Short mmCIF file of C-alpha atoms and ligand atoms in Angstrom, two decimals:
data_model
loop_
_atom_site.label_atom_id
_atom_site.label_comp_id
_atom_site.label_asym_id
_atom_site.label_seq_id
_atom_site.Cartn_x
_atom_site.Cartn_y
_atom_site.Cartn_z
CA UNK B 26 11.65 27.19 -4.15
CA UNK B 27 8.37 25.32 -4.43
CA UNK B 28 7.22 24.27 -0.52
CA UNK B 29 8.32 20.47 0.09
CA UNK B 30 5.30 18.56 0.90
CA UNK B 31 5.15 14.44 1.16
CA UNK B 32 3.76 14.24 -2.09
CA UNK B 33 2.97 17.47 -4.68
CA UNK B 34 -0.26 16.82 -5.72
CA UNK B 35 -0.67 19.65 -6.75
CA UNK B 36 1.82 20.06 -9.24
CA UNK B 37 1.19 16.47 -10.96
CA UNK B 38 -1.98 17.40 -11.44
CA UNK B 39 -0.46 20.63 -12.92
CA UNK B 40 1.51 18.34 -15.34
CA UNK B 41 -1.47 16.41 -17.39
CA UNK B 42 -4.07 19.17 -15.77
CA UNK B 43 -5.28 19.87 -19.21
CA UNK B 44 -6.12 16.32 -19.84
CA UNK B 45 -7.34 15.70 -16.27
CA UNK B 46 -9.69 18.19 -17.20
CA UNK B 47 -12.06 17.99 -20.72
CA UNK B 48 -11.69 13.90 -19.07
CA UNK B 49 -13.37 15.57 -16.07
CA UNK B 50 -15.79 17.83 -18.30
CA UNK B 51 -16.53 14.88 -20.89
CA UNK B 52 -17.72 13.32 -17.70
CA UNK B 53 -20.26 14.60 -16.39
CA UNK B 54 -21.92 14.26 -19.87
CA UNK B 55 -21.76 11.47 -20.00
CA UNK B 56 -24.51 11.29 -16.99
CA UNK B 57 -23.63 7.58 -15.68
CA UNK B 58 -21.77 9.13 -12.84
CA UNK B 59 -21.75 5.66 -11.20
CA UNK B 60 -20.19 1.96 -13.47
CA UNK B 61 -20.18 4.01 -16.41
CA UNK B 62 -17.79 3.59 -19.65
CA UNK B 63 -14.91 5.72 -18.42
CA UNK B 64 -15.29 2.02 -15.32
CA UNK B 65 -15.17 -0.04 -17.79
CA UNK B 66 -12.85 1.17 -20.32
CA UNK B 67 -10.60 2.02 -17.28
CA UNK B 68 -11.66 -1.93 -16.44
CA UNK B 69 -10.16 -3.57 -19.44
CA UNK B 70 -6.95 -0.59 -18.71
CA UNK B 71 -5.52 -2.06 -15.15
CA UNK B 72 -6.36 -5.86 -16.60
CA UNK B 73 -3.17 -5.09 -19.27
CA UNK B 74 -0.93 -3.91 -18.12
CA UNK B 75 -1.35 -5.70 -14.80
CA UNK B 76 -1.40 -9.03 -17.32
CA UNK B 77 -4.32 -10.05 -15.22
CA UNK B 78 -7.73 -11.84 -16.00
CA UNK B 79 -9.93 -10.01 -14.06
CA UNK B 80 -9.94 -6.43 -12.41
CA UNK B 81 -13.94 -5.15 -10.31
CA UNK B 82 -13.31 -1.33 -8.94
CA UNK B 83 -15.04 -0.95 -5.53
CA UNK B 84 -15.23 2.54 -3.49
CA UNK B 85 -11.47 1.90 -2.19
CA UNK B 86 -8.95 -0.19 -0.93
CA UNK B 87 -10.52 -1.09 2.85
CA UNK B 88 -13.86 -2.17 0.93
CA UNK B 89 -11.66 -3.77 -2.05
CA UNK B 90 -10.02 -6.37 1.43
CA UNK B 91 -13.87 -6.46 2.78
CA UNK B 92 -15.42 -7.39 -0.16
CA UNK B 93 -12.44 -9.90 -1.46
CA UNK B 94 -12.80 -11.87 2.17
CA UNK B 95 -16.72 -12.15 1.90
CA UNK B 96 -16.72 -13.91 -1.20
CA UNK B 97 -13.90 -16.27 0.03
CA UNK B 98 -17.00 -16.95 1.68
CA UNK B 99 -15.36 -17.09 4.73
CA UNK B 100 -17.04 -17.90 8.12
CA UNK B 101 -16.22 -16.55 12.21
CA UNK B 102 -13.23 -17.97 13.50
CA UNK B 103 -11.47 -18.63 10.17
CA UNK B 104 -7.99 -16.65 10.77
CA UNK B 105 -6.69 -14.97 8.85
CA UNK B 106 -2.65 -14.59 9.17
CA UNK B 107 -1.66 -10.98 8.31
CA UNK B 108 1.49 -8.69 9.22
CA UNK B 109 1.76 -6.62 13.50
CA UNK B 110 3.35 -3.73 11.16
CA UNK B 111 0.66 -2.32 8.21
CA UNK B 112 -2.10 -0.09 8.15
CA UNK B 113 -4.89 -0.50 10.09
CA UNK B 114 -7.15 -1.11 7.47
CA UNK B 115 -5.86 -4.85 6.53
CA UNK B 116 -6.65 -5.94 10.59
CA UNK B 117 -9.33 -4.21 10.10
CA UNK B 118 -11.16 -5.69 7.75
CA UNK B 119 -10.48 -9.18 9.29
CA UNK B 120 -11.98 -8.13 12.45
CA UNK B 121 -15.48 -6.47 10.90
CA UNK B 122 -15.68 -9.98 9.35
CA UNK B 123 -15.90 -11.07 12.78
CA UNK B 124 -12.95 -12.96 11.87
CA UNK B 125 -9.34 -14.08 13.76
CA UNK B 126 -6.44 -11.93 12.73
CA UNK B 127 -3.40 -13.27 13.57
CA UNK B 128 -0.38 -11.00 13.73
CA UNK B 129 3.23 -12.53 13.33
CA UNK B 130 6.92 -10.45 13.30
CA UNK B 131 7.80 -8.14 10.39
CA UNK B 132 11.52 -8.29 8.54
CA UNK B 133 13.76 -6.42 9.51
CA UNK B 134 15.44 -5.58 5.80
CA UNK B 135 12.51 -4.92 3.90
CA UNK B 136 9.25 -4.31 6.83
CA UNK B 137 7.12 -7.05 5.37
CA UNK B 138 6.00 -10.08 6.55
CA UNK B 139 8.38 -12.64 8.41
CA UNK B 140 7.63 -16.20 6.65
CA UNK B 141 9.14 -18.34 9.17
CA UNK B 142 6.83 -16.02 11.84
CA UNK B 143 3.65 -16.90 9.14
CA UNK B 144 5.19 -21.16 9.18
CA UNK B 145 5.14 -20.78 13.06
CA UNK B 146 0.69 -18.94 13.13
CA UNK B 147 -0.08 -21.66 11.23
CA UNK B 148 -3.52 -23.86 12.75
CA UNK B 149 -6.04 -26.02 11.37
CA UNK B 150 -8.16 -22.67 11.40
CA UNK B 151 -6.27 -20.33 9.77
CA UNK B 152 -7.88 -19.68 5.93
CA UNK B 153 -5.73 -17.54 4.77
CA UNK B 154 -2.86 -15.15 4.82
CA UNK B 155 -2.81 -11.31 3.86
CA UNK B 156 0.67 -10.39 2.82
CA UNK B 157 1.78 -6.44 3.15
CA UNK B 158 3.74 -4.92 0.13
CA UNK B 159 4.53 -2.11 2.42
CA UNK B 160 5.76 1.20 1.19
CA UNK B 161 6.75 -0.22 -2.12
CA UNK B 162 7.92 -3.40 -2.42
CA UNK B 163 6.93 -7.10 -2.37
CA UNK B 164 6.30 -9.41 0.38
CA UNK B 165 8.88 -12.51 -0.25
CA UNK B 166 5.56 -13.93 -2.57
CA UNK B 167 7.43 -17.14 -3.78
CA UNK B 168 8.01 -18.20 -0.45
CA UNK B 169 4.22 -17.21 0.74
CA UNK B 170 2.65 -18.47 -2.02
CA UNK B 171 4.56 -22.29 -1.63
CA UNK B 172 3.20 -22.22 2.43
CA UNK B 173 -0.36 -21.54 1.56
CA UNK B 174 -0.02 -23.90 -1.72
CA UNK B 175 1.31 -26.25 1.66
CA UNK B 176 -1.52 -25.56 3.35
CA UNK B 177 -4.22 -24.95 1.65
CA UNK B 178 -4.73 -21.63 2.23
CA UNK B 179 -5.72 -18.28 -0.10
CA UNK B 180 -3.41 -15.85 -0.35
CA UNK B 181 -4.88 -12.11 -0.72
CA UNK B 182 -2.30 -9.79 -1.79
CA UNK B 183 -2.29 -6.20 0.04
CA UNK B 184 -0.94 -3.89 -3.21
CA UNK B 185 -1.97 -0.66 -1.99
CA UNK B 186 1.06 0.55 -1.24
CA UNK B 187 3.30 -0.72 -4.29
CA UNK B 188 0.87 -0.98 -7.41
CA UNK B 189 3.20 -1.53 -10.39
CA UNK B 190 6.36 -2.94 -8.38
CA UNK B 191 6.99 -6.41 -9.89
CA UNK B 192 8.55 -9.90 -8.38
CA UNK B 193 10.63 -11.57 -10.09
CA UNK B 194 10.58 -15.91 -9.17
CA UNK B 195 13.27 -17.55 -8.65
CA UNK B 196 12.84 -19.10 -12.35
CA UNK B 197 12.70 -16.01 -14.32
CA UNK B 198 8.91 -15.65 -14.01
CA UNK B 199 8.11 -11.86 -13.49
CA UNK B 200 4.20 -10.46 -11.90
CA UNK B 201 2.98 -8.00 -10.92
CA UNK B 202 3.07 -6.86 -7.77
CA UNK B 203 -0.81 -8.09 -6.71
CA UNK B 204 -1.43 -10.44 -9.38
CA UNK B 205 0.53 -13.52 -7.22
CA UNK B 206 -2.56 -14.83 -5.42
CA UNK B 207 -5.90 -15.81 -5.06
CA UNK B 208 -7.13 -11.67 -5.30
CA UNK B 209 -5.11 -8.44 -5.28
CA UNK B 210 -6.37 -5.33 -3.26
CA UNK B 211 -5.07 -1.91 -3.66
CA UNK B 212 -5.95 1.77 -3.39
CA UNK B 213 -6.68 4.42 -5.64
CA UNK B 214 -6.30 6.62 -2.44
CA UNK B 215 -4.80 10.50 -3.15
CA UNK B 216 -1.60 10.21 -2.14
CA UNK B 217 -1.05 6.46 -3.71
CA UNK B 218 1.17 5.74 -6.55
CA UNK B 219 -1.85 5.55 -8.34
CA UNK B 220 -4.69 8.57 -7.37
CA UNK B 221 -7.34 9.87 -7.67
CA UNK B 222 -8.70 12.78 -6.52
CA UNK B 223 -11.59 11.02 -4.02
CA UNK B 224 -11.52 7.26 -2.83
CA UNK B 225 -11.78 4.31 -4.94
CA UNK B 226 -9.72 1.25 -4.39
CA UNK B 227 -10.02 -2.60 -6.89
CA UNK B 228 -9.91 -6.02 -6.43
CA UNK B 229 -7.53 -8.37 -9.22
CA UNK B 230 -8.03 -12.80 -9.08
CA UNK B 231 -7.30 -14.40 -12.38
CA UNK B 232 -10.19 -16.92 -11.31
CA UNK B 233 -13.69 -16.56 -13.02
CA UNK B 234 -15.95 -17.88 -10.54
CA UNK B 235 -14.23 -15.79 -8.02
CA UNK B 236 -14.17 -12.91 -10.26
CA UNK B 237 -18.27 -12.74 -10.73
CA UNK B 238 -19.05 -13.40 -7.26
CA UNK B 239 -16.23 -10.58 -6.14
CA UNK B 240 -18.32 -8.16 -9.24
CA UNK B 241 -20.98 -8.96 -7.78
CA UNK B 242 -20.44 -9.23 -4.28
CA UNK B 243 -19.29 -4.79 -4.58
CA UNK B 244 -22.76 -3.83 -6.21
CA UNK B 245 -25.55 -5.76 -3.43
CA UNK B 246 -25.02 -9.01 -4.50
CA UNK B 247 -26.85 -8.49 -8.00
CA UNK B 248 -25.85 -10.65 -10.84
CA UNK B 249 -28.84 -8.89 -12.47
CA UNK B 250 -31.08 -5.60 -11.05
CA UNK B 251 -32.94 -5.94 -7.92
CA UNK B 252 -32.37 -10.12 -7.26
CA UNK B 253 -29.60 -10.73 -5.17
CA UNK B 254 -28.19 -13.18 -4.33
CA UNK B 255 -25.89 -12.87 -1.58
CA UNK B 256 -25.39 -10.04 0.57
CA UNK B 257 -23.03 -7.57 -0.17
CA UNK B 258 -22.61 -3.88 0.28
CA UNK B 259 -22.24 -0.67 -1.95
CA UNK B 260 -19.50 -0.29 -2.85
CA UNK B 261 -18.37 0.78 -6.54
CA UNK B 262 -15.73 2.83 -8.61
CA UNK B 263 -17.58 6.59 -9.32
CA UNK B 264 -17.03 6.96 -13.05
CA UNK B 265 -15.01 10.68 -12.56
CA UNK B 266 -12.39 9.38 -10.51
CA UNK B 267 -12.26 6.68 -13.55
CA UNK B 268 -11.84 8.65 -15.72
CA UNK B 269 -8.73 10.47 -13.52
CA UNK B 270 -8.08 6.72 -13.33
CA UNK B 271 -7.34 6.57 -16.81
CA UNK B 272 -5.21 9.17 -17.83
CA UNK B 273 -2.50 8.82 -14.52
CA UNK B 274 -2.44 5.58 -16.11
CA UNK B 275 -0.58 5.70 -18.58
CA UNK B 276 1.84 7.63 -15.96
CA UNK B 277 1.95 5.12 -13.92
CA UNK B 278 5.22 3.42 -14.66
CA UNK B 279 7.22 6.63 -15.10
CA UNK B 280 5.70 8.18 -12.21
CA UNK B 281 6.76 5.43 -9.97
CA UNK B 282 10.81 4.81 -11.86
CA UNK B 283 11.11 8.69 -10.61
CA UNK B 284 10.08 7.99 -7.21
CA UNK B 285 12.63 5.31 -8.09
CA UNK B 286 15.52 7.83 -8.66
CA UNK B 287 14.59 10.09 -5.72
CA UNK B 288 15.13 6.98 -3.37
CA UNK B 289 18.25 6.25 -4.79
CA UNK B 290 19.63 10.51 -4.21
CA UNK B 291 18.26 9.91 -0.85
CA UNK B 292 20.34 6.53 -0.13
CA UNK B 293 23.48 8.59 -1.99
CA UNK B 294 23.64 11.19 0.49
CA UNK B 295 21.92 9.62 3.04
CA UNK B 296 24.47 5.85 2.81
CA UNK B 297 27.59 6.56 4.86
CA UNK B 298 25.63 8.09 7.75
CA UNK B 299 26.27 6.08 11.10
CA UNK B 300 22.86 5.70 12.27
CA UNK B 301 20.52 5.83 9.87
CA UNK B 302 18.96 2.82 7.49
CA UNK B 303 18.20 3.78 4.79
CA UNK B 304 15.94 1.59 2.83
CA UNK B 305 16.65 -1.46 1.03
CA UNK B 306 16.10 -2.62 -1.60
CA UNK B 307 15.78 -6.48 -2.22
CA UNK B 308 17.11 -8.98 -5.13
CA UNK B 309 13.67 -11.07 -5.87
CA UNK B 310 11.01 -6.70 -6.00
CA UNK B 311 11.42 -4.04 -7.43
CA UNK B 312 10.38 -0.93 -5.00
CA UNK B 313 8.01 1.92 -6.33
CA UNK B 314 8.41 4.09 -3.46
CA UNK B 315 5.27 4.66 -1.75
CA UNK B 316 7.17 5.48 1.36
CA UNK B 317 10.68 6.45 1.79
CA UNK B 318 11.09 5.30 4.60
CA UNK B 319 13.84 5.37 7.04
CA UNK B 320 15.25 4.29 10.48
CA UNK B 321 17.28 6.09 12.93
CA UNK B 322 19.46 4.52 15.92
CA UNK B 323 20.18 6.22 18.76
CA UNK B 324 18.70 9.25 17.53
CA UNK B 325 16.12 11.82 19.22
CA UNK B 326 13.17 11.41 16.42
CA UNK B 327 10.94 13.50 17.77
CA UNK B 328 14.43 16.67 17.70
CA UNK B 329 15.27 15.93 14.05
CA UNK B 330 11.43 16.11 13.20
CA UNK B 331 11.01 19.68 14.83
CA UNK B 332 14.20 20.21 13.22
CA UNK B 333 12.88 19.20 10.03
CA UNK B 334 9.48 20.65 10.13
CA UNK B 335 11.21 23.72 11.41
CA UNK B 336 12.49 24.04 8.23
CA UNK B 337 9.32 23.94 6.15
CA UNK B 338 10.61 19.85 5.48
CA UNK B 339 7.74 17.98 6.25
CA UNK B 340 8.27 14.29 7.95
CA UNK B 341 5.59 11.60 9.10
CA UNK B 342 5.86 8.11 10.98
CA UNK B 343 4.38 5.72 9.26
CA UNK B 344 3.75 3.37 11.66
CA UNK B 345 3.99 4.87 15.53
CA UNK B 346 1.51 2.32 17.59
CA UNK B 347 1.75 -1.86 16.88
CA UNK B 348 -1.59 -2.96 15.30
CA UNK B 349 -1.28 -5.49 18.41
CA UNK B 350 -0.44 -2.10 20.41
CA UNK B 351 -3.70 -0.38 19.62
CA UNK B 352 -6.29 -0.11 22.05
CA UNK B 353 -9.48 -1.29 18.99
CA UNK B 354 -7.06 -4.42 18.96
CA UNK B 355 -6.21 -4.92 22.10
CA UNK B 356 -6.46 -8.95 22.49
CA UNK B 357 -4.67 -11.10 25.49
CA UNK B 358 -2.80 -13.53 23.06
CA UNK B 359 -0.97 -10.69 23.19
CA UNK B 360 1.61 -8.27 24.94
CA UNK B 361 4.43 -5.91 24.72
CA UNK B 362 7.68 -7.54 23.35
CA UNK B 363 5.49 -9.56 21.62
CA UNK B 364 6.63 -8.74 18.05
CA UNK B 365 10.25 -7.31 18.51
CA UNK B 366 10.95 -5.97 14.65
CA UNK B 367 7.72 -4.03 14.68
CA UNK B 368 7.97 -2.40 17.94
CA UNK B 369 11.67 -1.80 17.28
CA UNK B 370 10.21 -0.15 14.02
CA UNK B 371 7.65 2.30 15.54
CA UNK B 372 10.55 3.41 16.96
CA UNK B 373 12.82 4.39 14.61
CA UNK B 374 10.96 4.90 11.57
CA UNK B 375 10.65 8.11 9.90
CA UNK B 376 9.38 8.42 6.31
CA UNK B 377 10.66 11.82 4.22
CA UNK B 378 8.86 13.78 1.70
CA UNK B 379 8.17 11.66 -1.40
CA UNK B 380 7.16 12.48 -4.59
CA UNK B 381 8.13 11.76 -8.59
CA UNK B 382 8.17 15.30 -8.72
CA UNK B 383 10.60 16.78 -6.61
CA UNK B 384 12.84 18.72 -8.32
CA UNK B 385 17.27 18.38 -7.17
CA UNK B 386 17.15 21.90 -5.83
CA UNK B 387 14.40 20.16 -2.73
CA UNK B 388 15.96 17.68 -2.60
CA UNK B 389 19.74 19.25 -1.89
CA UNK B 390 17.88 20.92 0.74
CA UNK B 391 16.21 18.33 2.14
CA UNK B 392 19.26 16.43 1.89
CA UNK B 393 21.08 19.26 3.79
CA UNK B 394 19.27 20.09 6.39
CA UNK B 395 18.81 15.84 7.41
CA UNK B 396 22.73 15.23 7.24
CA UNK B 397 23.18 18.88 9.31
CA UNK B 398 20.68 18.42 11.95
CA UNK B 399 23.09 14.79 12.11
CA UNK B 400 26.05 16.79 12.37
CA UNK B 401 24.94 19.22 15.56
CA UNK B 402 24.91 18.05 18.89
CA UNK B 403 21.34 15.42 18.11
CA UNK B 404 22.54 12.04 18.39
CA UNK B 405 21.11 10.98 22.21
CA UNK B 406 23.44 9.43 24.24
CA UNK B 407 21.46 5.99 24.44
C1 PLP W 24 -4.16 2.81 1.51
C2 PLP W 24 -3.71 0.94 2.58
C3 PLP W 24 -5.53 0.55 2.43
C4 PLP W 24 -6.71 0.91 2.92
O1 PLP W 24 -6.91 2.13 1.43
P1 PLP W 24 -8.08 2.77 1.09
O2 PLP W 24 -8.54 3.21 0.15
O3 PLP W 24 -7.25 3.67 1.94
O4 PLP W 24 -9.37 2.41 1.83
C5 PLP W 24 -4.70 -0.60 2.82
N1 PLP W 24 -4.07 -1.25 3.20
C6 PLP W 24 -2.66 -0.05 3.21
C7 PLP W 24 -1.32 -1.25 3.39
C8 PLP W 24 -2.97 1.19 2.62
O5 PLP W 24 -1.45 1.65 2.56
#
């Protein structure tokens, strides 16, 4: 059996190796290493795939969030609401720009931001909501967009984990993750569903003026070379990464479908287990399973991880510490117990290997050992 990885990037490369090698080599020969023709072509192809008017490629997903917030002209002290259960990047850029991150709890089923809690957190200073489409499934965008409209707020979707997911509104309209808000921000970090071989990211918007401004900010605030209209940043996608992404984009839907198949296999294997909650698939959002994340109730998570590691099955905790209890984000507004769902998730979650190319032998091996642990005597007497 092939060694199991959390995400098997080598196998994915091997499946399309000749295409990728060819793309890298021919990009080198153009010597247009930054913002070259490959970047323009990738931008166009991603716009077509997402059905969005503008894609602005940039250096990584964290920058995508930062540049989007800069383009909205948010001022120090403006409040930005986001989820307490997410990767740190979301809150990091809010804090870096001297905006005020306002954290709120998440929904226990989808793990995405709780819209009732958003309503409670709105003040006259609130300017934006940043929903995170966590683990591959969209937040409740219909409700979020309606709250935003009611209070005149921007919506910046963090879709780093959900590229390709589709959201269906109650009137039947279907939109891709990242194309519903003012901005969508994504990451092409290698392990993301659409990953390159280094860092990369992109911003999506349907607003032409915002697109122009965003493109300018990502490139030193210049519209014309050496004429700087705004203070910007250096955040560009390099051409070799764009060439790799152009090879992978046509496969994205297949990769996402295979991830769903893996998740359904796991769900079928674990669905009957007591003390284990399998991920829910929301009725309005498809799930592209960036992560397959279980909740363990009354099970010794560290003992399980150790047992799996002994069988050479990797497993990860996304995320062990909620944002409001991180040292860097400690704040007199927050104490332990404040976001009970987030805190419970941080204690209970475990993510299993997830790749489009996990094979049946590996899947059977993983589910067999997971169940073997549970039927042994490792349930704690909590
Ligand atoms: C990966 C990720 C980011 C940041 O992307 P980078 O490209 O690593 O900067 C932001 N938000 C979420 C939810 C992510 O998973």
